[in-house]
Coordinates of C-alpha atoms in Angstrom, one line a residue:
Chain G
M1 CA -106.6 -70.6 30.6
D2 CA -104.1 -68.0 31.7
K3 CA -105.4 -64.4 31.2
Q4 CA -102.4 -63.3 29.1
D5 CA -102.6 -66.5 27.0
F6 CA -106.3 -65.8 26.4
Q7 CA -105.6 -62.2 25.4
D8 CA -102.9 -63.4 23.0
R9 CA -105.3 -65.9 21.4
L10 CA -108.1 -63.4 21.2
K11 CA -105.8 -61.0 19.4
L12 CA -104.6 -63.7 17.0
Y13 CA -108.0 -65.3 16.2
K14 CA -110.6 -62.7 16.8
D15 CA -110.9 -61.6 13.1
M16 CA -110.9 -65.1 11.9
V17 CA -113.7 -66.2 14.2
Y18 CA -115.8 -63.1 13.5
R19 CA -115.2 -63.4 9.8
I20 CA -116.3 -67.0 9.7
A21 CA -119.4 -66.3 11.8
F22 CA -120.3 -63.3 9.7
T23 CA -119.7 -65.1 6.5
Y24 CA -122.0 -67.8 7.7
L25 CA -124.8 -65.7 9.2
K26 CA -124.6 -62.4 7.2
N27 CA -125.5 -60.5 10.3
K28 CA -123.3 -58.4 12.5
A29 CA -125.1 -58.8 15.8
D30 CA -125.3 -62.6 15.5
A31 CA -121.6 -62.8 14.4
E32 CA -120.7 -60.8 17.5
D33 CA -122.7 -63.1 19.7
I34 CA -121.2 -66.2 18.2
S35 CA -117.7 -64.8 18.5
Q36 CA -118.2 -64.0 22.2
D37 CA -119.6 -67.5 22.9
T38 CA -116.7 -69.1 21.0
F39 CA -114.0 -67.2 22.8
L40 CA -115.6 -67.7 26.2
K41 CA -115.7 -71.4 25.4
L42 CA -112.0 -71.2 24.6
Y43 CA -111.4 -69.4 27.9
L44 CA -113.3 -72.1 29.8
H45 CA -111.7 -75.0 27.8
E46 CA -109.9 -77.3 30.1
G47 CA -107.9 -79.5 27.9
S48 CA -104.8 -78.5 26.0
F49 CA -104.3 -78.4 22.3
K50 CA -101.6 -80.4 20.5
D51 CA -100.4 -77.3 18.6
S52 CA -101.6 -74.0 17.3
E53 CA -103.1 -75.6 14.2
S54 CA -105.3 -77.9 16.2
E55 CA -106.4 -74.9 18.4
K56 CA -107.3 -72.9 15.3
A57 CA -109.2 -75.9 13.9
W58 CA -111.1 -76.3 17.2
L59 CA -112.1 -72.6 17.1
I60 CA -113.4 -72.9 13.6
R61 CA -115.4 -76.0 14.4
V62 CA -116.9 -74.4 17.5
T63 CA -117.8 -71.3 15.5
L64 CA -119.4 -73.3 12.7
N65 CA -121.4 -75.4 15.2
A66 CA -122.7 -72.4 17.0
C67 CA -123.6 -70.8 13.7
C68 CA -125.4 -73.9 12.6
N69 CA -127.3 -74.1 15.8
L70 CA -128.4 -70.5 15.6
K71 CA -129.5 -70.9 12.0
K72 CA -131.6 -73.9 12.9
S73 CA -133.6 -72.0 15.6
F74 CA -137.3 -71.7 14.9
W75 CA -138.0 -68.1 14.0
Q76 CA -134.5 -66.8 13.9
G77 CA -133.5 -69.6 11.5
R78 CA -135.8 -68.4 8.9
R79 CA -135.0 -64.7 9.1
E80 CA -133.4 -63.6 5.9
D81 CA -130.7 -61.1 6.2
M82 CA -130.6 -58.5 3.6
P83 CA -127.6 -56.5 2.3
E84 CA -128.4 -53.8 4.8
N85 CA -126.9 -56.0 7.4
L86 CA -123.6 -56.2 5.6
P87 CA -120.8 -54.0 6.8
S88 CA -120.3 -50.6 5.2
T89 CA -118.5 -51.0 1.9
E90 CA -117.0 -47.5 2.0
V91 CA -113.6 -48.9 2.7
F92 CA -113.8 -51.2 -0.4
T93 CA -112.4 -50.6 -3.8
T94 CA -114.9 -51.1 -6.7
E95 CA -113.5 -54.5 -7.4
E96 CA -113.7 -55.5 -3.8
S97 CA -117.2 -54.2 -3.4
R98 CA -118.4 -56.2 -6.4
L99 CA -116.7 -59.3 -5.2
Y100 CA -117.9 -58.8 -1.7
H101 CA -121.6 -58.5 -2.8
A102 CA -121.2 -61.5 -5.1
V103 CA -119.8 -63.7 -2.3
F104 CA -122.7 -62.8 0.0
E105 CA -125.2 -63.7 -2.7
L106 CA -124.0 -67.3 -2.5
P107 CA -125.7 -69.8 -0.2
Y108 CA -124.0 -69.9 3.1
K109 CA -122.5 -73.4 2.7
Y110 CA -120.7 -72.3 -0.4
R111 CA -119.5 -69.1 1.2
I112 CA -118.0 -71.0 4.1
V113 CA -116.2 -73.5 2.1
I114 CA -114.8 -70.8 -0.2
L115 CA -113.7 -68.8 2.8
L116 CA -111.9 -71.7 4.4
Y117 CA -110.3 -72.8 1.1
Y118 CA -109.2 -69.4 -0.3
Y119 CA -108.8 -67.3 2.7
E120 CA -107.7 -69.6 5.5
E121 CA -106.0 -71.7 2.8
Y122 CA -107.1 -75.1 4.1
S123 CA -107.1 -78.1 1.8
V124 CA -110.3 -79.9 1.0
K125 CA -109.2 -82.7 3.2
E126 CA -108.6 -80.3 6.1
I127 CA -111.9 -78.6 5.6
S128 CA -113.6 -82.0 5.5
S129 CA -112.0 -82.9 8.8
I130 CA -112.9 -79.6 10.5
M131 CA -116.5 -79.6 9.3
N132 CA -116.9 -83.3 9.7
I133 CA -118.3 -83.6 6.1
N134 CA -117.2 -85.9 3.4
Q135 CA -114.3 -84.8 1.2
S136 CA -116.3 -85.2 -2.0
T137 CA -119.1 -83.1 -0.6
I138 CA -116.7 -80.3 0.2
Q139 CA -115.2 -80.6 -3.3
T140 CA -118.6 -80.4 -4.8
Q141 CA -119.6 -77.4 -2.7
L142 CA -116.3 -75.7 -3.7
D143 CA -116.9 -76.3 -7.4
R144 CA -120.5 -75.2 -7.2
G145 CA -119.6 -72.2 -5.1
R146 CA -117.0 -71.2 -7.7
K147 CA -119.5 -71.5 -10.5
K148 CA -122.2 -69.6 -8.7
L149 CA -119.7 -66.9 -7.8
K150 CA -118.7 -66.6 -11.4
K151 CA -122.3 -66.3 -12.5
Q152 CA -122.9 -63.6 -9.8
L153 CA -120.0 -61.6 -11.1
E154 CA -121.1 -62.0 -14.7
K155 CA -124.5 -60.8 -13.7
Q156 CA -122.9 -57.6 -12.5
G157 CA -121.8 -57.0 -16.0
G158 CA -118.2 -58.1 -16.0
F159 CA -115.6 -58.1 -13.4
Y160 CA -113.2 -55.2 -13.1
Y161 CA -109.6 -56.0 -13.0
G162 CA -107.6 -52.8 -12.5
K163 CA -109.1 -50.3 -15.0
E164 CA -110.0 -52.9 -17.5
V165 CA -113.3 -54.6 -17.7
I166 CA -113.0 -58.3 -18.1
S167 CA -116.1 -60.0 -19.2
E168 CA -114.6 -63.4 -19.7
Y169 CA -113.2 -64.9 -16.5
N170 CA -110.5 -66.9 -18.1
V171 CA -109.0 -63.6 -19.3
T172 CA -106.9 -62.9 -16.3
H173 CA -103.7 -61.4 -15.2
K174 CA -101.0 -63.9 -16.1
N175 CA -99.3 -63.8 -12.7
A176 CA -102.4 -63.9 -10.6
E177 CA -103.7 -66.9 -8.8
F178 CA -107.3 -67.5 -9.7
L179 CA -110.3 -69.1 -8.1
Chain H
M1 CA -110.8 -64.0 -10.1
E2 CA -107.7 -63.3 -8.1
K3 CA -107.1 -65.1 -4.9
K4 CA -105.3 -62.1 -3.5
L5 CA -108.3 -59.9 -4.3
F6 CA -110.6 -62.3 -2.5
Q7 CA -108.3 -62.3 0.6
N8 CA -108.1 -58.5 0.6
T9 CA -111.9 -58.2 0.2
M10 CA -112.7 -60.6 3.0
S11 CA -110.0 -59.1 5.3
H12 CA -112.2 -56.0 5.6
I13 CA -114.5 -58.2 7.8
R14 CA -113.0 -57.6 11.2
M15 CA -114.3 -58.0 14.7
P16 CA -115.5 -54.6 16.1
S17 CA -113.4 -53.4 19.0
S18 CA -116.6 -53.2 21.1
C19 CA -117.0 -56.9 20.7
E20 CA -113.5 -57.6 21.6
E21 CA -113.9 -55.5 24.7
D22 CA -117.0 -57.3 25.7
I23 CA -115.2 -60.7 25.4
L24 CA -112.4 -59.4 27.6
R25 CA -114.8 -58.0 30.1
K26 CA -116.7 -61.3 30.3
A27 CA -113.6 -63.3 30.5
E28 CA -112.4 -61.0 33.3
A29 CA -115.7 -61.4 35.1
I30 CA -115.5 -65.2 34.8
S31 CA -112.1 -65.3 36.4
C32 CA -113.0 -62.8 39.1
E33 CA -116.5 -63.8 40.1
N34 CA -118.9 -66.6 40.0
E35 CA -119.3 -67.5 36.4
K36 CA -123.1 -68.0 36.8
I37 CA -123.5 -64.3 36.9
I38 CA -122.3 -63.9 33.4
N39 CA -125.1 -63.7 31.0
M40 CA -123.1 -65.0 28.0
K41 CA -126.1 -66.5 26.4
S42 CA -128.6 -63.7 27.0
R43 CA -129.7 -63.4 23.4
R44 CA -129.6 -67.1 22.7
R45 CA -131.7 -67.8 25.8
S46 CA -134.5 -65.7 24.6
R47 CA -134.4 -67.6 21.3
C48 CA -134.5 -70.9 23.2
F49 CA -137.5 -69.6 25.0
T50 CA -139.1 -68.7 21.7
V51 CA -138.4 -72.2 20.4
I52 CA -139.8 -73.9 23.5
M53 CA -142.9 -71.7 23.5
A54 CA -143.4 -72.2 19.8
V55 CA -143.3 -76.0 20.3
C56 CA -145.6 -75.8 23.2
L57 CA -148.0 -73.5 21.5
S58 CA -148.0 -75.4 18.3
I59 CA -149.1 -78.5 20.3
V60 CA -151.8 -76.5 22.1
M61 CA -152.9 -74.8 18.9
V62 CA -153.0 -77.8 16.7
S63 CA -155.0 -79.6 19.3
T64 CA -157.4 -76.7 19.8
I65 CA -157.9 -75.5 16.3
T66 CA -161.2 -76.4 15.0
V67 CA -162.9 -76.1 11.6
S68 CA -163.6 -72.4 12.5
A69 CA -160.0 -71.8 11.6
F70 CA -161.0 -72.3 8.0
N71 CA -163.6 -69.5 8.0
G72 CA -160.8 -67.6 6.4
F73 CA -161.1 -63.9 6.4
N74 CA -164.5 -63.9 8.1
G75 CA -163.0 -65.8 11.0
H76 CA -160.1 -64.6 13.0
N77 CA -158.1 -67.6 14.3
W78 CA -155.6 -67.1 11.6
L79 CA -154.8 -63.7 13.1
L80 CA -154.2 -65.1 16.5
E81 CA -152.0 -67.9 15.2
M82 CA -150.0 -65.5 13.2
F83 CA -148.4 -64.4 16.5
S84 CA -147.8 -67.8 17.8
G85 CA -144.2 -68.9 18.2
K86 CA -142.9 -65.5 18.9
G87 CA -142.3 -65.7 22.6
F88 CA -145.7 -65.4 24.4
T89 CA -145.5 -64.7 28.1
Y90 CA -147.6 -67.0 30.3
E91 CA -150.2 -64.3 30.9
S92 CA -150.5 -63.4 27.2
E93 CA -150.8 -67.0 26.3
K94 CA -153.8 -67.4 28.6
L95 CA -155.3 -64.2 27.1
V96 CA -155.0 -65.6 23.5
L97 CA -157.0 -68.6 24.5
D98 CA -159.7 -66.5 26.1
P99 CA -162.8 -66.4 23.8
E100 CA -163.8 -62.9 25.0
Y101 CA -160.4 -61.6 24.1
K102 CA -160.6 -63.0 20.6
D103 CA -163.6 -60.8 19.9
K104 CA -161.8 -57.7 21.3
L105 CA -158.7 -58.6 19.2
Y106 CA -160.8 -58.9 16.1
S107 CA -162.3 -55.5 16.5
L108 CA -159.1 -53.8 17.4
T109 CA -157.3 -55.1 14.3
Q110 CA -160.1 -54.4 11.9
D111 CA -158.6 -51.1 10.9
C112 CA -155.3 -52.8 9.9
M113 CA -156.7 -55.5 7.7
G114 CA -156.3 -55.4 4.0
E115 CA -158.3 -57.0 1.3
I116 CA -156.4 -59.5 -0.8
T117 CA -157.5 -59.4 -4.5
N118 CA -156.3 -60.9 -7.8
F119 CA -154.7 -63.8 -6.1
N120 CA -153.1 -66.2 -8.6
S121 CA -150.6 -69.0 -8.3
S122 CA -148.4 -71.0 -10.7
G123 CA -145.8 -73.8 -10.6
Y124 CA -145.7 -76.8 -8.3
N125 CA -149.0 -77.6 -6.5
S126 CA -150.4 -74.2 -7.3
S127 CA -154.0 -75.3 -7.1
N128 CA -153.5 -76.0 -3.4
I129 CA -152.6 -72.5 -2.1
K130 CA -155.1 -69.9 -1.1
P131 CA -155.0 -66.5 0.6
I132 CA -156.4 -66.2 4.1
G133 CA -155.8 -62.6 5.1
A134 CA -153.4 -59.7 5.3
I135 CA -152.8 -57.1 7.9
S136 CA -150.5 -54.2 8.3
D137 CA -149.7 -51.7 11.0
G138 CA -147.7 -49.5 8.7
T139 CA -144.3 -51.0 9.9
A140 CA -144.8 -54.5 8.4
L141 CA -147.1 -56.4 6.1
Y142 CA -148.3 -59.7 7.6
F143 CA -150.2 -62.2 5.5
T144 CA -151.5 -65.7 5.9
L145 CA -151.8 -68.4 3.3
Q146 CA -153.3 -71.8 3.5
Y147 CA -151.1 -74.4 1.7
T148 CA -151.9 -78.0 1.3
P149 CA -148.8 -79.9 0.3
E150 CA -148.8 -82.7 -2.2
K151 CA -146.3 -84.8 -0.2
P152 CA -147.1 -86.3 3.1
S153 CA -146.3 -84.0 6.0
N154 CA -143.6 -86.3 7.3
Q155 CA -141.6 -85.7 4.2
I156 CA -141.7 -81.9 4.7
E157 CA -139.5 -80.1 7.0
Y158 CA -140.7 -76.5 6.4
I159 CA -142.7 -74.4 4.0
L160 CA -140.3 -71.7 3.1
P161 CA -140.6 -68.5 1.1
G162 CA -138.3 -68.4 -1.9
D163 CA -135.6 -65.9 -2.7
E164 CA -137.5 -64.1 -5.4
R165 CA -139.8 -61.7 -3.8
T166 CA -141.2 -58.3 -4.9
I167 CA -143.4 -55.8 -3.2
K168 CA -144.6 -52.9 -5.2
S169 CA -146.5 -49.9 -4.0
R170 CA -148.3 -48.1 -6.8
N171 CA -146.0 -50.0 -9.3
K172 CA -142.9 -48.8 -7.5
E173 CA -140.8 -51.5 -6.1
L174 CA -140.0 -51.3 -2.4
D175 CA -136.8 -52.5 -0.9
I176 CA -137.5 -55.5 1.3
I177 CA -135.6 -55.4 4.6
N178 CA -136.6 -58.7 6.2
V179 CA -138.9 -61.7 5.5
S180 CA -139.8 -64.0 8.3
S181 CA -142.1 -67.0 8.1
A182 CA -143.7 -69.6 10.3
E183 CA -146.2 -72.4 9.7
V184 CA -148.5 -74.6 11.7
L185 CA -149.8 -77.9 10.5
Q186 CA -153.6 -78.1 10.6
D187 CA -155.7 -81.2 11.4
D188 CA -156.5 -81.7 7.7
G189 CA -152.9 -81.8 6.6
S190 CA -152.7 -78.3 5.3
Y191 CA -150.5 -75.6 6.7
F192 CA -151.2 -72.1 7.7
V193 CA -148.2 -70.1 6.5
W194 CA -147.6 -66.7 8.0
I195 CA -145.2 -64.3 6.4
M196 CA -144.0 -61.0 7.8
V197 CA -142.3 -58.6 5.4
T198 CA -140.7 -55.3 6.4
T199 CA -139.7 -52.8 3.8
D200 CA -137.7 -49.6 3.6
K201 CA -140.8 -47.5 3.5
P202 CA -144.0 -47.5 5.6
I203 CA -146.7 -49.8 4.3
K204 CA -149.7 -47.6 3.9
T205 CA -150.8 -47.5 0.4
S206 CA -154.0 -48.7 -1.1
D207 CA -152.4 -50.5 -4.0
M208 CA -149.7 -53.0 -3.2
T209 CA -148.6 -55.9 -5.3
V210 CA -146.9 -58.9 -3.7
E211 CA -145.1 -61.6 -5.7
M212 CA -143.4 -64.4 -3.9
S213 CA -143.0 -68.1 -3.8
L214 CA -143.1 -71.0 -1.4
Y215 CA -141.1 -74.2 -1.3
E216 CA -141.9 -77.5 0.3
A217 CA -138.5 -77.9 2.0
R218 CA -137.2 -81.2 3.2
R219 CA -134.1 -82.6 4.6
K220 CA -132.0 -84.6 2.3
D221 CA -131.1 -87.0 5.1
K222 CA -132.9 -86.6 8.4
S223 CA -130.2 -88.4 10.3
K224 CA -127.6 -85.9 9.3
D225 CA -128.1 -82.6 10.9
K226 CA -125.6 -80.8 8.8
D227 CA -127.4 -81.4 5.5
K228 CA -130.5 -79.7 6.8
V229 CA -133.0 -78.2 4.5
E230 CA -132.8 -78.7 0.7
L231 CA -134.8 -76.5 -1.6
Y232 CA -135.7 -77.9 -5.0
E233 CA -136.8 -75.8 -7.9
S234 CA -139.3 -78.4 -8.8
D235 CA -141.1 -77.8 -5.4
K236 CA -141.6 -74.1 -6.0
C237 CA -145.1 -72.7 -5.9
C238 CA -145.3 -69.0 -7.1
F239 CA -148.1 -66.7 -6.1
A240 CA -149.0 -63.1 -6.5
F241 CA -151.7 -60.9 -5.2
N242 CA -152.8 -57.3 -4.6
V243 CA -153.6 -56.0 -1.2
D244 CA -155.4 -52.9 -0.3
I245 CA -154.4 -51.4 3.0
E246 CA -155.4 -47.8 3.1
K247 CA -156.5 -47.6 6.7
N248 CA -154.1 -46.3 9.3
T249 CA -153.5 -48.0 12.6
K250 CA -154.2 -46.0 15.7
V251 CA -151.0 -44.7 17.3
I252 CA -150.8 -43.3 20.8
R253 CA -147.8 -41.1 21.7
Y254 CA -146.4 -40.4 25.1
S255 CA -143.7 -38.0 26.3
M256 CA -141.3 -39.7 28.6
D257 CA -138.4 -38.6 30.7
E258 CA -136.9 -41.9 31.8
T259 CA -133.5 -43.3 32.1
I260 CA -133.6 -47.0 31.3
S261 CA -130.6 -48.7 32.8
K262 CA -129.0 -52.0 33.3
E263 CA -126.3 -52.4 35.8
I264 CA -123.6 -55.0 35.1
D265 CA -122.8 -56.0 38.7
V266 CA -119.6 -57.7 38.0
L267 CA -118.2 -54.9 35.9
K268 CA -119.6 -52.1 38.0
L269 CA -120.9 -50.6 34.8
K270 CA -124.2 -49.0 34.0
K271 CA -125.6 -49.2 30.5
L272 CA -128.1 -46.4 29.8
F273 CA -130.8 -45.3 27.4
Y274 CA -132.6 -41.9 27.9
A275 CA -136.1 -42.4 26.6
D276 CA -138.0 -39.2 25.7
K277 CA -140.9 -40.4 23.6
A278 CA -142.9 -43.6 23.0
E279 CA -145.3 -44.4 20.1
L280 CA -147.6 -47.3 20.7
S281 CA -149.8 -49.0 18.1
A282 CA -151.7 -52.3 18.2
F283 CA -148.7 -54.3 17.0
C284 CA -145.5 -52.5 18.0
M285 CA -144.0 -49.7 19.9
R286 CA -141.2 -47.4 19.1
I287 CA -139.1 -45.8 21.9
Y288 CA -137.2 -42.6 21.0
G289 CA -134.3 -41.3 23.0
E290 CA -130.5 -41.1 23.4
T291 CA -128.0 -43.7 24.2
G292 CA -125.7 -43.3 27.2
T293 CA -121.9 -43.5 26.9
N294 CA -122.3 -47.2 27.6
C295 CA -125.0 -48.0 25.1
L296 CA -127.8 -50.2 26.5
D297 CA -128.3 -53.3 24.4
F298 CA -132.1 -54.0 24.5
N299 CA -131.4 -57.6 23.5
T300 CA -130.0 -58.2 27.0
I301 CA -133.2 -57.2 28.9
P302 CA -136.7 -58.6 28.7
V303 CA -139.1 -56.0 27.5
K304 CA -142.8 -56.3 28.2
I305 CA -145.9 -54.1 28.0
I306 CA -148.4 -54.0 30.9
T307 CA -152.1 -53.6 30.2
D308 CA -154.7 -52.0 32.5
N309 CA -155.8 -55.4 33.7
G310 CA -152.2 -56.3 34.8
V311 CA -151.4 -58.6 31.9
E312 CA -147.8 -58.6 30.8
I313 CA -147.1 -59.2 27.1
G314 CA -143.7 -59.9 25.8
C315 CA -142.0 -57.7 23.2
I316 CA -139.4 -58.7 20.6
L317 CA -136.7 -56.2 19.6
D318 CA -137.1 -55.6 15.9
G319 CA -134.3 -53.2 15.2
G320 CA -134.0 -49.5 14.6
M321 CA -131.1 -49.1 17.2
T322 CA -128.1 -47.4 15.8
F323 CA -125.0 -46.2 17.4
T324 CA -125.8 -42.6 16.9
K325 CA -126.6 -40.7 20.0
K326 CA -130.2 -39.8 19.0
T327 CA -131.9 -43.0 18.1
D328 CA -135.0 -45.2 18.4
V329 CA -135.8 -48.8 19.0
L330 CA -138.7 -50.8 17.6
F331 CA -140.3 -53.6 19.6
R332 CA -143.0 -55.9 18.2
Y333 CA -145.5 -57.3 20.7
T334 CA -146.1 -61.1 20.7
M335 CA -149.8 -60.5 20.2
P336 CA -151.9 -57.5 19.1
V337 CA -153.0 -55.2 22.0
D338 CA -155.3 -52.2 22.1
P339 CA -152.7 -49.4 22.6
E340 CA -155.1 -47.5 24.8
T341 CA -155.0 -50.3 27.3
I342 CA -151.2 -50.2 27.7
T343 CA -150.4 -48.5 31.0
A344 CA -146.7 -49.3 31.4
I345 CA -143.6 -50.7 29.8
K346 CA -141.3 -53.0 31.7
F347 CA -137.6 -53.0 30.9
G348 CA -136.1 -55.9 32.9
D349 CA -137.3 -55.0 36.5
Q350 CA -137.7 -51.4 35.7
I351 CA -141.4 -50.3 35.2
V352 CA -142.0 -47.1 33.3
N353 CA -145.6 -45.9 33.8
L354 CA -147.2 -44.2 30.8
K355 CA -150.3 -43.1 32.6
D356 CA -150.6 -41.5 36.0

């Protein structure tokens, strides 16, 4: 791949790749390792991509496979990352901080599906194709993830929306799009 | 919850600029030089090595473990096995299997052993779990349990600790930083399960309470890699015990004036760490010092300790490194060693002598 092309792609996808790896592994150092491997694989990738969407999907798939392999390793795989490994939440608002911690309390498979669906805005069908998992499994994981997330937030004693505490999740801002 | 809020929240997770720079440097190096020079898998390789060694050792151990392993706290095989699968070097592997060394090891770790009392268990298969021993060097609590699963071993993938875990010191809960576990199947179908817990405070008190659980974890569908391990609440066995670890481990301190460096040939870059002090115990060592402008990542170099009889024992980076200038790094040995016998530390090819 051309050097300039690579730099452009790195600029475009670096946060996405890192975010996915971090969301999966909950560990900064591992997410950095996975990101480096993924981009170097892209750099060494010989074939061409049909379009930018297929390139993006390829990057996500490579990242998820690398995360999966890392998690499976013998000792490393069973290391439990605690919140100390999460990035500093100083830059977060109160709402964001609560949500952030709640998301990272979820099992990784739910975190990933929620991230791809709500952040990357992929459909269930697209996620299914990227992750090579049955659509109904993705849908189930999404539903369960949402429920668990709701529970996590409720455990924190109500979710703050603006200055008002909302204890019921169906009480929402009328214009907002909700999970 | 608002989708926008979720997107804003997650958008704070961004690749650090140092990582981006590393990628560019490595890509640059690939295009300029022979790509074999690039150590793009440095950390992963050590993990692979760990896995390979773990598998090999498990085979060796399983075939050599005899009934003496079940002598429990009076025996000491459990202690040796606790360190298996953590990246033995060839020399240290030979040492572990040496009967004479086993006696030495037993005597040197006596001061770190704790007495397990009030052990109780509940839930699934709770009558088939028993404590073997606990040990602590002040930086971590290691303990071993013997667990006999109800299901045949071919239906079990791992024996895993559950998410609920509490460690109290004098009734005050400690923050758990990390929990690692490993298990080896014994000849009689039971497992020795080793658990290492690190907490936010040194583990030194005489009155600790541990409450945790174990799962018999299995794959939903073995043919599908992605489904991996499934944990079922019905397979959870809870246990609790007290442990008395009031003895302190021996620590030897050395002053150092060494620059530990790693040169990245391709990039013409030297990564540095100025070491000024080392603290060595039977289980781990902590190196104090300052990072150079280009911070040395200890994950990228093999670190070993060398004993007075020339045996090299591998070390695993445990953490402690920060990006502040004054910092320290903690390495755990792959097996216990009498700190008095350690004469040098090897960082990559660089040997730092501790004794004249």
